[in-house]
Short mmCIF file of C-alpha atoms and ligand atoms in Angstrom, two decimals:
data_model
loop_
_atom_site.label_atom_id
_atom_site.label_comp_id
_atom_site.label_asym_id
_atom_site.label_seq_id
_atom_site.Cartn_x
_atom_site.Cartn_y
_atom_site.Cartn_z
CA MET X 1407 -15.96 -31.70 -10.59
CA ILE X 1408 -13.22 -29.55 -12.08
CA GLY X 1409 -13.67 -31.32 -15.42
CA ASP X 1410 -17.39 -30.55 -15.54
CA ASN X 1411 -16.78 -26.97 -14.44
CA LEU X 1412 -14.12 -26.42 -17.06
CA ARG X 1413 -16.35 -27.82 -19.79
CA LYS X 1414 -19.11 -25.46 -18.76
CA VAL X 1415 -16.77 -22.46 -18.68
CA GLU X 1416 -15.39 -23.43 -22.10
CA GLU X 1417 -18.93 -23.63 -23.51
CA ASN X 1418 -19.72 -20.20 -22.14
CA ILE X 1419 -16.49 -18.71 -23.52
CA SER X 1420 -17.21 -20.14 -26.96
CA ALA X 1421 -20.78 -18.84 -26.90
CA ALA X 1422 -19.61 -15.35 -25.90
CA CYS X 1423 -16.96 -15.41 -28.63
CA ASP X 1424 -19.54 -16.50 -31.23
CA LYS X 1425 -21.97 -13.84 -30.10
CA SER X 1426 -19.38 -11.09 -30.47
CA GLY X 1427 -17.64 -12.40 -33.60
CA ARG X 1428 -14.37 -13.17 -31.85
CA ALA X 1429 -12.06 -16.14 -32.15
CA ARG X 1430 -11.75 -18.49 -29.16
CA GLU X 1431 -7.94 -18.28 -29.41
CA ASP X 1432 -8.10 -14.55 -28.70
CA VAL X 1433 -9.27 -15.16 -25.14
CA THR X 1434 -6.96 -16.68 -22.52
CA LEU X 1435 -8.66 -18.44 -19.64
CA ILE X 1436 -6.70 -17.89 -16.44
CA ALA X 1437 -7.60 -20.44 -13.77
CA VAL X 1438 -7.57 -18.49 -10.51
CA SER X 1439 -6.33 -21.05 -8.01
CA LYS X 1440 -5.81 -18.91 -4.90
CA THR X 1441 -6.55 -20.77 -1.64
CA LYS X 1442 -6.87 -24.07 -3.54
CA PRO X 1443 -4.53 -27.03 -2.93
CA VAL X 1444 -1.93 -28.05 -5.51
CA GLU X 1445 -3.83 -31.30 -6.14
CA MET X 1446 -6.65 -29.27 -7.65
CA LEU X 1447 -4.24 -27.26 -9.78
CA ARG X 1448 -2.73 -30.53 -11.05
CA GLU X 1449 -6.17 -31.76 -11.99
CA ALA X 1450 -6.82 -28.57 -13.96
CA TYR X 1451 -3.36 -28.85 -15.50
CA ASP X 1452 -4.07 -32.40 -16.64
CA LEU X 1453 -7.27 -31.13 -18.25
CA GLY X 1454 -5.24 -28.64 -20.27
CA CYS X 1455 -4.97 -25.48 -18.13
CA ARG X 1456 -1.60 -23.78 -18.39
CA ASP X 1457 -2.44 -20.28 -17.12
CA PHE X 1458 -2.92 -19.98 -13.36
CA GLY X 1459 -3.67 -16.85 -11.33
CA GLU X 1460 -2.61 -16.27 -7.74
CA ASN X 1461 -2.98 -13.20 -5.54
CA LYS X 1462 -0.39 -13.85 -2.81
CA VAL X 1463 3.36 -13.97 -3.32
CA GLN X 1464 4.03 -16.71 -0.77
CA GLU X 1465 1.33 -18.97 -2.18
CA LEU X 1466 2.46 -18.39 -5.75
CA ILE X 1467 6.06 -19.35 -4.92
CA GLU X 1468 5.03 -22.52 -3.10
CA LYS X 1469 2.82 -23.65 -5.97
CA TYR X 1470 5.43 -22.62 -8.53
CA ASP X 1471 7.87 -25.10 -7.00
CA ARG X 1472 5.33 -27.93 -7.04
CA MET X 1473 3.83 -27.48 -10.51
CA PRO X 1474 5.27 -28.30 -13.95
CA GLY X 1475 7.62 -25.78 -15.53
CA ASP X 1476 5.38 -24.87 -18.45
CA VAL X 1477 2.73 -23.25 -16.25
CA ARG X 1478 2.29 -19.53 -16.90
CA TRP X 1479 1.88 -17.82 -13.54
CA HIS X 1480 -0.19 -14.64 -13.38
CA MET X 1481 0.13 -12.41 -10.34
CA ILE X 1482 -3.32 -10.86 -10.04
CA GLY X 1483 -3.37 -9.54 -6.48
CA HIS X 1484 -2.10 -6.38 -4.85
CA LEU X 1485 1.69 -6.54 -4.79
CA GLN X 1486 3.87 -5.02 -2.09
CA ARG X 1487 7.17 -3.58 -3.24
CA ASN X 1488 9.25 -5.56 -0.74
CA LYS X 1489 7.95 -8.82 -2.24
CA VAL X 1490 8.63 -8.05 -5.88
CA LYS X 1491 12.06 -9.66 -5.75
CA TYR X 1492 10.60 -13.10 -5.01
CA ILE X 1493 8.51 -13.30 -8.16
CA VAL X 1494 9.98 -11.21 -11.00
CA ASP X 1495 11.69 -14.22 -12.56
CA LYS X 1496 8.77 -16.58 -11.93
CA VAL X 1497 5.73 -14.81 -13.29
CA TYR X 1498 4.50 -14.70 -16.85
CA MET X 1499 2.64 -11.46 -16.21
CA ILE X 1500 1.83 -9.13 -13.31
CA HIS X 1501 -1.74 -7.83 -13.69
CA SER X 1502 -1.81 -5.52 -10.72
CA VAL X 1503 0.59 -2.61 -11.28
CA ASP X 1504 -1.08 0.48 -9.92
CA SER X 1505 1.72 2.92 -9.14
CA LEU X 1506 4.98 4.18 -10.59
CA ARG X 1507 6.80 3.22 -7.39
CA LEU X 1508 5.76 -0.40 -7.79
CA ALA X 1509 6.74 -0.36 -11.47
CA GLU X 1510 10.14 1.10 -10.55
CA GLU X 1511 10.72 -1.72 -8.07
CA ILE X 1512 9.73 -4.35 -10.65
CA SER X 1513 12.07 -2.72 -13.17
CA LYS X 1514 14.95 -2.63 -10.68
CA GLU X 1515 14.59 -6.28 -9.69
CA ALA X 1516 14.11 -7.33 -13.32
CA VAL X 1517 17.39 -5.63 -14.26
CA LYS X 1518 19.17 -7.44 -11.40
CA LYS X 1519 17.84 -10.81 -12.51
CA ASN X 1520 18.31 -10.01 -16.19
CA VAL X 1521 14.69 -10.69 -17.15
CA THR X 1522 11.99 -8.61 -18.81
CA VAL X 1523 8.67 -8.51 -16.98
CA SER X 1524 5.31 -8.09 -18.69
CA VAL X 1525 2.83 -6.06 -16.71
CA LEU X 1526 -0.70 -4.76 -16.91
CA VAL X 1527 -1.78 -1.50 -15.33
CA GLU X 1528 -4.68 -2.03 -12.96
CA VAL X 1529 -7.42 0.54 -13.42
CA ASN X 1530 -10.19 1.17 -10.92
CA VAL X 1531 -12.69 2.03 -13.65
CA ALA X 1532 -15.70 2.08 -11.38
CA GLY X 1533 -13.88 4.36 -8.91
CA GLU X 1534 -14.67 2.08 -5.97
CA GLU X 1535 -13.03 3.23 -2.74
CA SER X 1536 -12.32 -0.30 -1.57
CA LYS X 1537 -10.31 -1.23 -4.64
CA PHE X 1538 -6.71 -0.77 -5.70
CA GLY X 1539 -5.89 0.57 -9.13
CA THR X 1540 -5.13 3.84 -10.80
CA THR X 1541 -7.94 6.19 -11.76
CA ALA X 1542 -9.11 6.25 -15.36
CA GLU X 1543 -7.71 9.79 -15.68
CA GLU X 1544 -4.22 8.86 -14.43
CA THR X 1545 -3.87 5.72 -16.51
CA VAL X 1546 -2.29 7.20 -19.63
CA SER X 1547 0.39 9.14 -17.78
CA LEU X 1548 1.21 6.12 -15.59
CA VAL X 1549 1.58 3.96 -18.70
CA GLU X 1550 3.82 6.60 -20.32
CA ASN X 1551 6.06 6.76 -17.25
CA ILE X 1552 6.36 2.99 -16.87
CA ALA X 1553 7.28 2.78 -20.55
CA LYS X 1554 10.49 4.71 -19.81
CA LEU X 1555 11.75 2.11 -17.33
CA PRO X 1556 14.12 -0.72 -18.34
CA ASN X 1557 13.20 -4.42 -18.32
CA ILE X 1558 9.46 -3.88 -17.87
CA VAL X 1559 6.90 -3.86 -20.67
CA VAL X 1560 3.32 -2.66 -20.40
CA LYS X 1561 1.19 -5.20 -22.22
CA GLY X 1562 -2.24 -3.82 -21.42
CA LEU X 1563 -4.78 -3.01 -18.75
CA MET X 1564 -6.61 -4.90 -16.03
CA THR X 1565 -9.68 -4.15 -13.96
CA ILE X 1566 -11.66 -5.78 -11.19
CA ALA X 1567 -15.26 -4.79 -11.78
CA PRO X 1568 -17.70 -4.27 -8.92
CA TYR X 1569 -19.49 -7.23 -7.41
CA VAL X 1570 -22.96 -7.16 -8.93
CA GLU X 1571 -25.96 -9.49 -9.14
CA ASP X 1572 -26.53 -8.79 -12.81
CA SER X 1573 -23.36 -8.92 -14.92
CA GLU X 1574 -24.90 -6.51 -17.43
CA GLU X 1575 -24.28 -3.77 -14.87
CA ASN X 1576 -20.55 -4.14 -15.48
CA ARG X 1577 -20.73 -3.83 -19.24
CA LEU X 1578 -20.08 -0.09 -19.16
CA TYR X 1579 -16.96 -0.55 -17.03
CA PHE X 1580 -15.55 -3.13 -19.44
CA ALA X 1581 -16.36 -0.83 -22.37
CA LYS X 1582 -14.65 2.04 -20.55
CA LEU X 1583 -11.46 0.02 -19.95
CA LYS X 1584 -11.45 -0.95 -23.63
CA GLN X 1585 -11.78 2.73 -24.58
CA ILE X 1586 -8.79 3.73 -22.44
CA TYR X 1587 -6.85 0.87 -24.03
CA VAL X 1588 -7.71 2.03 -27.55
CA ASP X 1589 -6.81 5.63 -26.67
CA ILE X 1590 -3.38 4.48 -25.48
CA ILE X 1591 -2.80 2.46 -28.66
CA HIS X 1592 -3.54 5.58 -30.71
CA LYS X 1593 -0.87 7.50 -28.82
CA ASN X 1594 1.86 5.21 -30.18
CA ILE X 1595 4.00 5.32 -27.07
CA ASP X 1596 7.43 3.68 -27.39
CA ASN X 1597 8.06 0.46 -25.48
CA ILE X 1598 4.40 -0.33 -25.08
CA CYS X 1599 2.66 -3.14 -26.84
CA MET X 1600 -0.95 -2.94 -25.84
CA GLU X 1601 -2.45 -6.32 -26.51
CA GLU X 1602 -4.08 -7.54 -23.31
CA LEU X 1603 -7.30 -6.55 -21.60
CA SER X 1604 -7.63 -8.55 -18.40
CA MET X 1605 -11.25 -8.28 -17.29
CA GLY X 1606 -14.07 -10.58 -16.28
CA MET X 1607 -14.37 -13.06 -13.40
CA THR X 1608 -16.77 -15.92 -12.65
CA GLY X 1609 -19.80 -13.64 -12.42
CA ASP X 1610 -19.22 -11.55 -15.51
CA TYR X 1611 -16.66 -13.05 -17.89
CA GLU X 1612 -19.12 -13.52 -20.74
CA VAL X 1613 -19.99 -9.82 -20.79
CA ALA X 1614 -16.26 -9.01 -20.51
CA ILE X 1615 -15.52 -11.17 -23.57
CA GLU X 1616 -18.26 -9.42 -25.52
CA GLU X 1617 -16.58 -6.12 -24.63
CA GLY X 1618 -13.14 -7.26 -25.74
CA ALA X 1619 -11.41 -9.11 -22.88
CA THR X 1620 -8.30 -11.03 -23.94
CA CYS X 1621 -7.74 -12.54 -20.47
CA ILE X 1622 -10.52 -13.65 -18.18
CA ARG X 1623 -9.75 -14.64 -14.59
CA VAL X 1624 -12.03 -17.43 -13.39
CA GLY X 1625 -11.72 -18.96 -9.93
CA THR X 1626 -15.01 -20.09 -8.43
CA GLY X 1627 -16.37 -21.17 -11.82
CA ILE X 1628 -13.55 -23.72 -12.14
CA PHE X 1629 -12.53 -24.69 -8.61
CA GLY X 1630 -15.74 -24.01 -6.68
CA GLU X 1631 -16.30 -21.69 -3.75
CA ARG X 1632 -13.27 -20.61 -1.76
CA GLN X 1633 -13.02 -21.28 1.96
CA TYR X 1634 -11.07 -18.68 3.82
CA THR X 1635 -9.87 -19.92 7.16
CA ALA X 1636 -9.66 -17.23 9.80
CA VAL X 1637 -6.09 -16.73 10.99
C1 PLP S 1187 -10.14 -14.04 -6.85
C2 PLP S 1187 -9.93 -13.22 -8.06
C3 PLP S 1187 -10.53 -13.59 -9.29
C4 PLP S 1187 -11.45 -14.78 -9.45
O1 PLP S 1187 -12.68 -14.57 -8.83
P1 PLP S 1187 -13.92 -15.56 -9.05
O2 PLP S 1187 -15.10 -14.72 -8.80
O3 PLP S 1187 -13.75 -16.67 -8.07
O4 PLP S 1187 -13.84 -16.05 -10.46
C5 PLP S 1187 -10.26 -12.81 -10.40
N1 PLP S 1187 -9.46 -11.73 -10.32
C6 PLP S 1187 -8.87 -11.35 -9.17
C7 PLP S 1187 -7.99 -10.16 -9.17
C8 PLP S 1187 -9.10 -12.08 -8.01
O5 PLP S 1187 -8.51 -11.68 -6.87
#
């Protein structure tokens, strides 16, 4: 099943790249494996996936220990400051930095462990009340402030677009995130290398690619529906 799903997703990525004149290599497919067993991650790994996304610290650490060392782990979920220390030396990138306090904690722990952590600033472009993320207006100043901290590098921006029936409805939000990204590049801030736009999920990754996504985060489209067991 995962093989067929991955082939389908790959076809769609290629089509979206062709449509928008982009190169396939410019888009990283992150397999969002939250709630899924390690056996399924191994299957995806054997089919070529190296980028995996998780949204819980505990789950990421457990899977980290059981998966090959060349996996690039992406922390895509809301991160509590007291848990930063468990993952700073394990993650390839943290997509969900939405406050200076969180960035300060990441910086502090990164200094202790003598690593440099790549992060994305999460922007709530649609201004949804239920979502984490900085406001569009605050993004530039947050990026500027994070840039002053040691051992943390802002690599770009991330957004979780609203859940919609028609993915076209999210096009404006993806375009807006891209615009903020371009504005920041033009400011030439030291210690920032804006190169990643993490946007697009199973329902809307093709539109996101057309609007410039460099990372798409696909869970259901690869691993199937998630079952959440009530605790
Ligand atoms: C779960 C999740 C995804 C993947 O969602 P799908 O709709 O299953 O592709 C992407 N990004 C974030 C931040 C998530 O939490």
